[in-house]
mmCIF file of N, CA and C in Angstrom:
data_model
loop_
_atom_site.group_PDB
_atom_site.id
_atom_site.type_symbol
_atom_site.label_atom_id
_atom_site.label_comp_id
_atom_site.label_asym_id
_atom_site.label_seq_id
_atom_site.Cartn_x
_atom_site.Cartn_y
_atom_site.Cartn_z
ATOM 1 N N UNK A 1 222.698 58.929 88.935
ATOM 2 C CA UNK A 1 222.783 57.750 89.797
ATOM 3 C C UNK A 1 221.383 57.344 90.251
ATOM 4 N N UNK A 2 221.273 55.852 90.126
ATOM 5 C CA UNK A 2 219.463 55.842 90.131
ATOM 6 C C UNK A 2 218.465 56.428 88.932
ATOM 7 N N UNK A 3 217.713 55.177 89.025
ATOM 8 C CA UNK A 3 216.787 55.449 87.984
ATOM 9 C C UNK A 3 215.308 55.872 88.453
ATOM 10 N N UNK A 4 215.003 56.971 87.875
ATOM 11 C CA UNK A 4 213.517 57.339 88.528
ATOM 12 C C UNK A 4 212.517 56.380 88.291
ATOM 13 N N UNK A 5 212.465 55.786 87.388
ATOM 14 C CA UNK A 5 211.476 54.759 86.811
ATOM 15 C C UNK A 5 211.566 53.454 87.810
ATOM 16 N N UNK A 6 212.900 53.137 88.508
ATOM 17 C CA UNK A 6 212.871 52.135 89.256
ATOM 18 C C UNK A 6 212.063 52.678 90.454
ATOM 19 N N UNK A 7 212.037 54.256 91.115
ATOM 20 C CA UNK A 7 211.717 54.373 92.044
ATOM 21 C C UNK A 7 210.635 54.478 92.400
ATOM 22 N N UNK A 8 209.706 54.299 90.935
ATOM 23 C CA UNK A 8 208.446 54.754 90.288
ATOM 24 C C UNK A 8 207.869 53.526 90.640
ATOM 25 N N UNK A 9 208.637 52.573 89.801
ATOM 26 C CA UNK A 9 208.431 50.886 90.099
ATOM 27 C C UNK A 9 207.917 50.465 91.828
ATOM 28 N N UNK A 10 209.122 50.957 92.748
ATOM 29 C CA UNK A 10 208.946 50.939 93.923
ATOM 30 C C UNK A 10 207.743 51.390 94.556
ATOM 31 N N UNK A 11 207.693 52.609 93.890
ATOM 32 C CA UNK A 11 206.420 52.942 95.038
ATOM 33 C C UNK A 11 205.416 52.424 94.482
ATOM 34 N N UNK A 12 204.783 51.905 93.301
ATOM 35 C CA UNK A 12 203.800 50.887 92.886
ATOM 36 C C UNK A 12 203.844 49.620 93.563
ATOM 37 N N UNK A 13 205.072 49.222 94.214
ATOM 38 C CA UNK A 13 204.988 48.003 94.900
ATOM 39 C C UNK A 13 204.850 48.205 96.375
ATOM 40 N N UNK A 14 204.856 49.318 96.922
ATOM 41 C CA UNK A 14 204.353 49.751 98.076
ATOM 42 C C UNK A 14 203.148 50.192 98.210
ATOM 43 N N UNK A 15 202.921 50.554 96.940
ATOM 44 C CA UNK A 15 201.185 50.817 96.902
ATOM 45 C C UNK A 15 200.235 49.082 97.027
ATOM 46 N N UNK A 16 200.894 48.706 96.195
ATOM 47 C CA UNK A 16 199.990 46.976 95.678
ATOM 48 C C UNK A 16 199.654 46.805 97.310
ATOM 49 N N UNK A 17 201.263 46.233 98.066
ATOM 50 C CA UNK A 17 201.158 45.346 98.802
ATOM 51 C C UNK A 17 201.512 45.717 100.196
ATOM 52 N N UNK A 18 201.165 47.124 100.647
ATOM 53 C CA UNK A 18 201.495 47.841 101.450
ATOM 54 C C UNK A 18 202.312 47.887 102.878
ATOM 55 N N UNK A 19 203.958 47.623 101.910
ATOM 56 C CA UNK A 19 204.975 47.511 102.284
ATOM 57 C C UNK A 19 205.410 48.728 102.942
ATOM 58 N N UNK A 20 205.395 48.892 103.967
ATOM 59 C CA UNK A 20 205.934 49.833 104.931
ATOM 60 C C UNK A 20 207.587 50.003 105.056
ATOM 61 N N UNK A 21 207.946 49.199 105.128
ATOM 62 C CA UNK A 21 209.512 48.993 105.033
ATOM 63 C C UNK A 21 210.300 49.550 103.781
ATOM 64 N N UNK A 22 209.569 49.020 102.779
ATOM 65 C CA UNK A 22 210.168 49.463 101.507
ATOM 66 C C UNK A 22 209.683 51.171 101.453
ATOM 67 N N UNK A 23 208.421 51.592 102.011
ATOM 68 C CA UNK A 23 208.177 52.946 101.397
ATOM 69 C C UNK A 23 209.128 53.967 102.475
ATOM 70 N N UNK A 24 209.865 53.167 103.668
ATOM 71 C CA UNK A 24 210.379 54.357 104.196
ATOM 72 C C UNK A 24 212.096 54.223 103.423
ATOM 73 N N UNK A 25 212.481 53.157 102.862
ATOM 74 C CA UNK A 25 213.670 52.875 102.413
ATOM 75 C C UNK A 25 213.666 53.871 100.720
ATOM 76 N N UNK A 26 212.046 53.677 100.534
ATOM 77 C CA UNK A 26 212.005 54.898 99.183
ATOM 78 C C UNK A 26 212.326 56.355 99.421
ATOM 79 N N UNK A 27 212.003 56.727 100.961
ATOM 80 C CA UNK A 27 212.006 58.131 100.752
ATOM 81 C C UNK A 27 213.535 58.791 101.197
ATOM 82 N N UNK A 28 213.742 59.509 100.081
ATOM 83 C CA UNK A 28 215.124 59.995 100.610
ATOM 84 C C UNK A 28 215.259 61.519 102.258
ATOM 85 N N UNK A 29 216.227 61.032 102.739
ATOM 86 C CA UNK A 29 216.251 62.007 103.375
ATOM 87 C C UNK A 29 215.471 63.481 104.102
ATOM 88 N N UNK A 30 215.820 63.715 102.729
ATOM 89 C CA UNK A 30 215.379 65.139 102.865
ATOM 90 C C UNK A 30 213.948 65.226 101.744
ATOM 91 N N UNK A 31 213.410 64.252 101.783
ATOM 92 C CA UNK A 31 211.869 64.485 101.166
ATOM 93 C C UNK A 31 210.972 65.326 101.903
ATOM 94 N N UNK A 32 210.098 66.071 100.843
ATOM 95 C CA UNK A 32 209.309 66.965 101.114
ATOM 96 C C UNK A 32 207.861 66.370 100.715
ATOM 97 N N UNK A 33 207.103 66.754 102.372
ATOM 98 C CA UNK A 33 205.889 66.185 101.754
ATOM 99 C C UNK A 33 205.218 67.441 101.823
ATOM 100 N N UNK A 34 204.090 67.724 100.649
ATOM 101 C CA UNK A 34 203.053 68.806 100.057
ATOM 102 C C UNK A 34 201.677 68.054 100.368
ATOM 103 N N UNK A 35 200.865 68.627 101.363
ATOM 104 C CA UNK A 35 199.656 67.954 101.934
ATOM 105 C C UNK A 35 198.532 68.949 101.068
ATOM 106 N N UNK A 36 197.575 67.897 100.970
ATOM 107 C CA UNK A 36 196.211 68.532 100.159
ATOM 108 C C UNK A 36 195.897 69.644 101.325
ATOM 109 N N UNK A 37 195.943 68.958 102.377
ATOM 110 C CA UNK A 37 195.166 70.307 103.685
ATOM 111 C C UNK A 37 195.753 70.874 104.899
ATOM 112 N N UNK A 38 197.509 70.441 104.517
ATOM 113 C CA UNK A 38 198.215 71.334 105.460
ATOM 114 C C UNK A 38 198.926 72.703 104.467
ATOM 115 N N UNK A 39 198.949 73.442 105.121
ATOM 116 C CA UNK A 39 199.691 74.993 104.226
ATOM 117 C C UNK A 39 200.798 74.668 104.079
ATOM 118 N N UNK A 40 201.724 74.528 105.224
ATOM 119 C CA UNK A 40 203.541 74.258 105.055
ATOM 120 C C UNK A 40 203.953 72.943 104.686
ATOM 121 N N UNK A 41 204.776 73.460 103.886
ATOM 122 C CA UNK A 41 205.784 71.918 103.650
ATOM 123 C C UNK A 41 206.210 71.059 104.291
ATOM 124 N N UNK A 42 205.828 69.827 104.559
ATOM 125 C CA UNK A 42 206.188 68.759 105.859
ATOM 126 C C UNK A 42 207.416 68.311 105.610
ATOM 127 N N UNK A 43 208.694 68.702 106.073
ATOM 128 C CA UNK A 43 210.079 68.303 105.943
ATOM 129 C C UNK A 43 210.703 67.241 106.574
ATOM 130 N N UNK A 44 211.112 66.573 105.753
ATOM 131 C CA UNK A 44 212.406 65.548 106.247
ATOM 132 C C UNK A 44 211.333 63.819 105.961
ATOM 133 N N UNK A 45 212.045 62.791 106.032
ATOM 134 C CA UNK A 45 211.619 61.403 105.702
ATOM 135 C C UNK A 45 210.949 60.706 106.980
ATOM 136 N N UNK A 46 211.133 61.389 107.979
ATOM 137 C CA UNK A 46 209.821 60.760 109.123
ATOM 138 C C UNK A 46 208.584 61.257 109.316
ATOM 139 N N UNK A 47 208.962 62.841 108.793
ATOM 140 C CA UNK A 47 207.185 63.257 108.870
ATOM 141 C C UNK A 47 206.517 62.980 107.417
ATOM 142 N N UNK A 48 207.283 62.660 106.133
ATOM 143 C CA UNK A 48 206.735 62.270 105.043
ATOM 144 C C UNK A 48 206.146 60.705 105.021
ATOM 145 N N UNK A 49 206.856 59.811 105.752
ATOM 146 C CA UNK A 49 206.462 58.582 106.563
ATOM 147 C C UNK A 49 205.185 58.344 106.813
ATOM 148 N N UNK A 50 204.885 59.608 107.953
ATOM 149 C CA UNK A 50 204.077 59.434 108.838
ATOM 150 C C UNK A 50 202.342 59.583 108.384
ATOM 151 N N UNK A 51 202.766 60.862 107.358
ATOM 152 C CA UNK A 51 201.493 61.228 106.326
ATOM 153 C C UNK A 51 201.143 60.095 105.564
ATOM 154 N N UNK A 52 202.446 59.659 104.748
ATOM 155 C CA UNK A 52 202.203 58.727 103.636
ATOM 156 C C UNK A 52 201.271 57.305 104.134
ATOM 157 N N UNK A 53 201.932 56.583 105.604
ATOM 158 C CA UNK A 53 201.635 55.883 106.248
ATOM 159 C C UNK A 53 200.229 55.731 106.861
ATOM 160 N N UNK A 54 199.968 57.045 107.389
ATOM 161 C CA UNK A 54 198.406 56.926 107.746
ATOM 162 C C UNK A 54 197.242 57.123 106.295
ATOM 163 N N UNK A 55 198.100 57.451 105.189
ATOM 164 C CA UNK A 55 196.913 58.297 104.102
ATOM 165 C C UNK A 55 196.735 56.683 103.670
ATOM 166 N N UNK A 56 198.022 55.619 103.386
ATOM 167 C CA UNK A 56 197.521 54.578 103.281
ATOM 168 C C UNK A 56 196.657 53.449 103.974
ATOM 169 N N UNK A 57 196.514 54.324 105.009
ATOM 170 C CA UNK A 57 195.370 53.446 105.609
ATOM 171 C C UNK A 57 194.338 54.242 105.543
ATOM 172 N N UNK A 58 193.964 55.558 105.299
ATOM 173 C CA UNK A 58 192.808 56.109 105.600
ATOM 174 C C UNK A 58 192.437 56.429 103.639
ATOM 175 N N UNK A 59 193.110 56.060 103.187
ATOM 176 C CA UNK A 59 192.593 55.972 101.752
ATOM 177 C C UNK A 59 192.513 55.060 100.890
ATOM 178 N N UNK A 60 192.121 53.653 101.797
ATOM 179 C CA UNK A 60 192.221 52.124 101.265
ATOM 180 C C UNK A 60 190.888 51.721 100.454
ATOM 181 N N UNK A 61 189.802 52.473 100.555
ATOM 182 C CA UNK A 61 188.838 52.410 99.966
ATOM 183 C C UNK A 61 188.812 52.185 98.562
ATOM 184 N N UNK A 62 189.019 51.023 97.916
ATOM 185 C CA UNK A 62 188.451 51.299 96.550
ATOM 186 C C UNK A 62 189.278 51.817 95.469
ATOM 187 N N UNK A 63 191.052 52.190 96.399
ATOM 188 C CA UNK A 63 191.620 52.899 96.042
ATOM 189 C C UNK A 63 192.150 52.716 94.733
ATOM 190 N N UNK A 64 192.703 53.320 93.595
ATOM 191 C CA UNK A 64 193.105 52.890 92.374
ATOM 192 C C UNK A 64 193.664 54.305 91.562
ATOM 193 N N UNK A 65 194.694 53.924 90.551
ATOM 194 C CA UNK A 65 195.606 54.731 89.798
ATOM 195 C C UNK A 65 194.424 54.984 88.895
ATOM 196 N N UNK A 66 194.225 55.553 88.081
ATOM 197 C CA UNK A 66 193.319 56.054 86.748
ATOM 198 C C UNK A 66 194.084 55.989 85.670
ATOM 199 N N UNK A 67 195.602 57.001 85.687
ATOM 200 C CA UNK A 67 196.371 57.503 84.894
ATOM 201 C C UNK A 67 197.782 57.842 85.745
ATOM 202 N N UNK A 68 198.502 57.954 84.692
ATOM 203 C CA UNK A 68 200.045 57.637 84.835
ATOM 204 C C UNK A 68 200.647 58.607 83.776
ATOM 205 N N UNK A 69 201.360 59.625 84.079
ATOM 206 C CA UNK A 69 202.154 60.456 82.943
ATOM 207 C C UNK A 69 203.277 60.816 84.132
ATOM 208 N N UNK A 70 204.520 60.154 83.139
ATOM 209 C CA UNK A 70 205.746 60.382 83.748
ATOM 210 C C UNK A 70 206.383 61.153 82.499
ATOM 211 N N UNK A 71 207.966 62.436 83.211
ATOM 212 C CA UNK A 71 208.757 63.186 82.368
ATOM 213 C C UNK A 71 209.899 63.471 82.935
ATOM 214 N N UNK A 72 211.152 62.741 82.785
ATOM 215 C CA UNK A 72 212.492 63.318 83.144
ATOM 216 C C UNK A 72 211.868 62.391 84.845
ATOM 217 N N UNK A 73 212.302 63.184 85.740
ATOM 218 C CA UNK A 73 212.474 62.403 86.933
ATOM 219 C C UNK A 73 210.888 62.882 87.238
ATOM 220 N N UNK A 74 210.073 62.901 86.957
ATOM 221 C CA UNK A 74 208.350 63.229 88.020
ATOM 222 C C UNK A 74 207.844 62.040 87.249
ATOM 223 N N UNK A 75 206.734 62.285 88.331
ATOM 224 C CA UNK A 75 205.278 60.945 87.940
ATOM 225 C C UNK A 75 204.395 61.456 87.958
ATOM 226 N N UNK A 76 203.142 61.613 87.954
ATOM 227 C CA UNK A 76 202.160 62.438 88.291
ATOM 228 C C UNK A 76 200.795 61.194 87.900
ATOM 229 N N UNK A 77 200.699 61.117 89.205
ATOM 230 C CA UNK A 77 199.797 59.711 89.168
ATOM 231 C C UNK A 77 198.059 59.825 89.699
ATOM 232 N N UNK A 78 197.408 60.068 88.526
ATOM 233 C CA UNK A 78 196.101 60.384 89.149
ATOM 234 C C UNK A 78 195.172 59.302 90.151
ATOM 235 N N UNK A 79 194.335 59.173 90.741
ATOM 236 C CA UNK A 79 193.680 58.186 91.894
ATOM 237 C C UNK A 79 192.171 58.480 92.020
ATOM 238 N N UNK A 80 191.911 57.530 92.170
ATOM 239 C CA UNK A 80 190.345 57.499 92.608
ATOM 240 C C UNK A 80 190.084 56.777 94.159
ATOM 241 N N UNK A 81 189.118 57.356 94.848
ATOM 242 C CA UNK A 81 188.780 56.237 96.036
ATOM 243 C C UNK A 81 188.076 56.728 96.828
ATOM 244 N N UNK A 82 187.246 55.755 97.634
ATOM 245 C CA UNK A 82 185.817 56.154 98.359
ATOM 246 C C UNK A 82 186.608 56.844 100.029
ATOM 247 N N UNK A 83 186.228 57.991 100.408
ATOM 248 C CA UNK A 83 186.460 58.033 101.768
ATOM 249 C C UNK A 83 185.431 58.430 102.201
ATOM 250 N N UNK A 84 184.875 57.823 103.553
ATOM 251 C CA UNK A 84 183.635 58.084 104.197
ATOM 252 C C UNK A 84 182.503 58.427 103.157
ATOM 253 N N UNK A 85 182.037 57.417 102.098
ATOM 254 C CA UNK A 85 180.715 57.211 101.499
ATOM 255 C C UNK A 85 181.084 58.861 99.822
ATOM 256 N N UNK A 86 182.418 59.308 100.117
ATOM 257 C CA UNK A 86 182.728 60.774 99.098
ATOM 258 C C UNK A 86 183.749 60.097 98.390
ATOM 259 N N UNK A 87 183.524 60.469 96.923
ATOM 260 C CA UNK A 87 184.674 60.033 95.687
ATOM 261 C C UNK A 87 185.205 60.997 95.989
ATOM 262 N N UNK A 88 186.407 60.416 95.795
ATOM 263 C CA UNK A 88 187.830 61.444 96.084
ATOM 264 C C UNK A 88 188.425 61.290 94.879
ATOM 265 N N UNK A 89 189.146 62.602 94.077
ATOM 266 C CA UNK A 89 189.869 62.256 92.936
ATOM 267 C C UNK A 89 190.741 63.254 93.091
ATOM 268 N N UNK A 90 191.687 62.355 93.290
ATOM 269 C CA UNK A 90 193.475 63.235 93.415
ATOM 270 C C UNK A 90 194.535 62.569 92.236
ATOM 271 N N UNK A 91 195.425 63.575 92.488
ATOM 272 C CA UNK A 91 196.731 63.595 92.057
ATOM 273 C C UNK A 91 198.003 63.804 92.918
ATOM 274 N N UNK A 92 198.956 62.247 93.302
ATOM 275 C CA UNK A 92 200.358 62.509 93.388
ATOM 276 C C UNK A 92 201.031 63.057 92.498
ATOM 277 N N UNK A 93 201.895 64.017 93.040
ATOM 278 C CA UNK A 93 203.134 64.617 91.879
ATOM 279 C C UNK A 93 204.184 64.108 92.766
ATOM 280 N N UNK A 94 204.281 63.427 91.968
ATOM 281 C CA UNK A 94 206.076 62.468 92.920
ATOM 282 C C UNK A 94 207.219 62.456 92.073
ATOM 283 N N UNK A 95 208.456 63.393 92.808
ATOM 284 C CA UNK A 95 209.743 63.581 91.825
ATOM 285 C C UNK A 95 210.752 62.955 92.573
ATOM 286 N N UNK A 96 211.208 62.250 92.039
ATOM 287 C CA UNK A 96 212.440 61.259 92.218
ATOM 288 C C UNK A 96 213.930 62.008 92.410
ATOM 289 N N UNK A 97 214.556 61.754 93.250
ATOM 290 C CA UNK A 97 216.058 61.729 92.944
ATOM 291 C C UNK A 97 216.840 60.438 93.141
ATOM 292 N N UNK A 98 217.286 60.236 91.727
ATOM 293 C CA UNK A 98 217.695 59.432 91.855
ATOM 294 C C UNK A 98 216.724 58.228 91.988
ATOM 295 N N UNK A 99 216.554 57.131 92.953
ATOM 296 C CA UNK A 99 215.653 55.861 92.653
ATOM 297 C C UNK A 99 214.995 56.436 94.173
ATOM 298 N N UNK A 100 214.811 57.739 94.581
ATOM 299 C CA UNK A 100 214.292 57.528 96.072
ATOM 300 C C UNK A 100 213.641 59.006 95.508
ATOM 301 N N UNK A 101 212.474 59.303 96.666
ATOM 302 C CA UNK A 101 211.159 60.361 96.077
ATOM 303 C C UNK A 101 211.675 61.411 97.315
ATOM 304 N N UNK A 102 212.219 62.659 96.243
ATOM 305 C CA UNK A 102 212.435 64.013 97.086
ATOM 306 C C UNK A 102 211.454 64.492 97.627
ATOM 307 N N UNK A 103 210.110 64.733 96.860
ATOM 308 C CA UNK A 103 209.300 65.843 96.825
ATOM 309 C C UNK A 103 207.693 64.542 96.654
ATOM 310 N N UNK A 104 207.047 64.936 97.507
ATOM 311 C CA UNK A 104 205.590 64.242 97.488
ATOM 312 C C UNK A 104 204.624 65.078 97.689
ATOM 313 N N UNK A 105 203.750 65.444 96.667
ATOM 314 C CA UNK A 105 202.990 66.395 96.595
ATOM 315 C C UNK A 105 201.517 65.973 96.167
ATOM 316 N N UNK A 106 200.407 66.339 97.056
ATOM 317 C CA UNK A 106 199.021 65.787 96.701
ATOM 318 C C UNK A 106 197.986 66.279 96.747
ATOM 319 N N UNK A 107 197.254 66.768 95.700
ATOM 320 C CA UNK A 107 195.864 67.330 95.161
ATOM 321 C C UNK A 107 195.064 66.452 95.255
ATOM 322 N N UNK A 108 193.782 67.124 95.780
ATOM 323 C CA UNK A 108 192.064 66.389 95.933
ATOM 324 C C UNK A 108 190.867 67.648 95.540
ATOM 325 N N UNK A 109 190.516 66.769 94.444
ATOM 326 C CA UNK A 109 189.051 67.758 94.284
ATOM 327 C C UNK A 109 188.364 66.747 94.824
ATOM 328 N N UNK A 110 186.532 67.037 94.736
ATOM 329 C CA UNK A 110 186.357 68.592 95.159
ATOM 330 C C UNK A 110 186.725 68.570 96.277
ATOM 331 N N UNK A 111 186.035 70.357 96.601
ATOM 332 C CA UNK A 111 185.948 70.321 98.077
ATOM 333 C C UNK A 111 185.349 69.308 99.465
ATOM 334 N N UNK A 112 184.165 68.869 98.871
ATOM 335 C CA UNK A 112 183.477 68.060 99.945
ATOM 336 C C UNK A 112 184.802 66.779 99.901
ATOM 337 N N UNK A 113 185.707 65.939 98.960
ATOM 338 C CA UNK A 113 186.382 65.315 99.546
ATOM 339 C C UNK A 113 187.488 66.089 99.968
ATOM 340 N N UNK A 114 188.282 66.797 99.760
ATOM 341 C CA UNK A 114 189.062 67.676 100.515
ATOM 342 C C UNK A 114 188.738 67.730 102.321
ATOM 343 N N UNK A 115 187.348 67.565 102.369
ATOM 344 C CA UNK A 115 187.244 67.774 103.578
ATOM 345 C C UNK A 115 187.543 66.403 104.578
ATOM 346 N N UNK A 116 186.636 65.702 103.673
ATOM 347 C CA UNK A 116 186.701 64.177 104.012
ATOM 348 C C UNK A 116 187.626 63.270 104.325
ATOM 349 N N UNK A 117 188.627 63.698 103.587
ATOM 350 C CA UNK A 117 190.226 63.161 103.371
ATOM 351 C C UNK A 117 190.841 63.815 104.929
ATOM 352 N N UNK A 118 190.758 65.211 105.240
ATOM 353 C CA UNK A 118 191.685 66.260 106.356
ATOM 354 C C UNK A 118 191.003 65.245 107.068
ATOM 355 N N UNK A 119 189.594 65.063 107.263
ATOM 356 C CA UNK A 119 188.977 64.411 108.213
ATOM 357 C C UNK A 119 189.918 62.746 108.952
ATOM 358 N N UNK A 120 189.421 61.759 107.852
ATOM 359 C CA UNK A 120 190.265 60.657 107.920
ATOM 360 C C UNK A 120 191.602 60.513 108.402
ATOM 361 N N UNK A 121 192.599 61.499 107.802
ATOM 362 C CA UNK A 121 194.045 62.080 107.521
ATOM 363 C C UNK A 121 194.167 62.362 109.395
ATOM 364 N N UNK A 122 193.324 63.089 110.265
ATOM 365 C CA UNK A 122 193.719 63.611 111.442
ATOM 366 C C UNK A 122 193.185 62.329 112.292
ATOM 367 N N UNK A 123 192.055 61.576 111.987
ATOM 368 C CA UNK A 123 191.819 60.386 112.558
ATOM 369 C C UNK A 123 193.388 59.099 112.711
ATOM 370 N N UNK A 124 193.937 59.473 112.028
ATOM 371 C CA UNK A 124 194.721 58.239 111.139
ATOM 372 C C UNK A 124 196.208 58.165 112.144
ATOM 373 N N UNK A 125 196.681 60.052 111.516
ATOM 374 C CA UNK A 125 197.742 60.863 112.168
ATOM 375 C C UNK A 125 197.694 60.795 113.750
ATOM 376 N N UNK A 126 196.488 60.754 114.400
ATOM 377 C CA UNK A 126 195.883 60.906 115.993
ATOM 378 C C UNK A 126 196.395 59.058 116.512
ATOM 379 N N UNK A 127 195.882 58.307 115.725
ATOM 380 C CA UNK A 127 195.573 56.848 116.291
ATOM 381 C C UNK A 127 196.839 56.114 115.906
ATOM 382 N N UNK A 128 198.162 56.697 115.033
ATOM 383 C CA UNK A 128 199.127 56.185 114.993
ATOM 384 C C UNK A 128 200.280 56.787 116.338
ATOM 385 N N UNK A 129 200.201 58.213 116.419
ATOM 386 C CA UNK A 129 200.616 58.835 117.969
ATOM 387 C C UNK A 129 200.254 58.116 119.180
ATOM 388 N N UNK A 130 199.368 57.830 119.316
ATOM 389 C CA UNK A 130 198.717 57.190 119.962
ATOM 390 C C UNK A 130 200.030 55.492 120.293
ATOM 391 N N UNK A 131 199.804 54.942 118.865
ATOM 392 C CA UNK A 131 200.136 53.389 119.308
ATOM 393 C C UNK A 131 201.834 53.455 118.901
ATOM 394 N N UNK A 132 202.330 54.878 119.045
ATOM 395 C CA UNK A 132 203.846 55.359 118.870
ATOM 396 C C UNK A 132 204.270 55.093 117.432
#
């Protein structure tokens, strides 16, 4: 039920035009978000929200797909983008159920952006608490 490729579709159109509405209507339920620089698994569709929500604002720089390899229900979508003056080059691993994203999982080399990103990421996370 549901097509992963539509949901694939979706979150490319939440990426373009950074539709907030649509990316919380993408995430199912019980999505799991996998942070480059938190240890535990961030559970459930408001704290995956909340990450996804601030990373798109704190990773607007320049931001862009590279590469695209999808299999069965995953995506695995590589990225490029400037944070604080550091190339950042990550990878989403985003698995679908169904047309909505269970599991959101995200790698950053190197280290110096690894750092850069936690940096931005707690700026982002702080100033959205903030305005509720």
């Amino acid at each position: 039920h549901g097509d992963p490729m539509t949901g694939l579709e979706r979150w490319h159109h939440v990426m373009r035009e950074g539709d907030m509405n649509a990316l919380y209507d993408l995430l199912h339920p019980d999505c799991v978000f996998l942070s480059p620089v938190v240890h535990t698994p961030q559970m459930g569709r408001d704290i995956t929200y909340a990450y996804l929500r601030a990373a798109n604002k704190a990773l607007s720089e320049d931001f862009q797909y590279v590469r695209e390899v999808t299999q069965e229900n995953h995506a695995i979508l590589e990225f490029t983008v400037m944070v604080d003056g550091v190339f950042v080059n990550g990878v989403d691993m985003i698995t679908f159920e169904g047309d909505q994203i269970i599991e959101f999982k995200v790698m950053v080399r190197p280290l110096k952006a690894v750092n850069a990103v936690w940096k931005q990421m707690a700026e982002m996370l702080e100033a959205q608490k903030k305005a509720g």
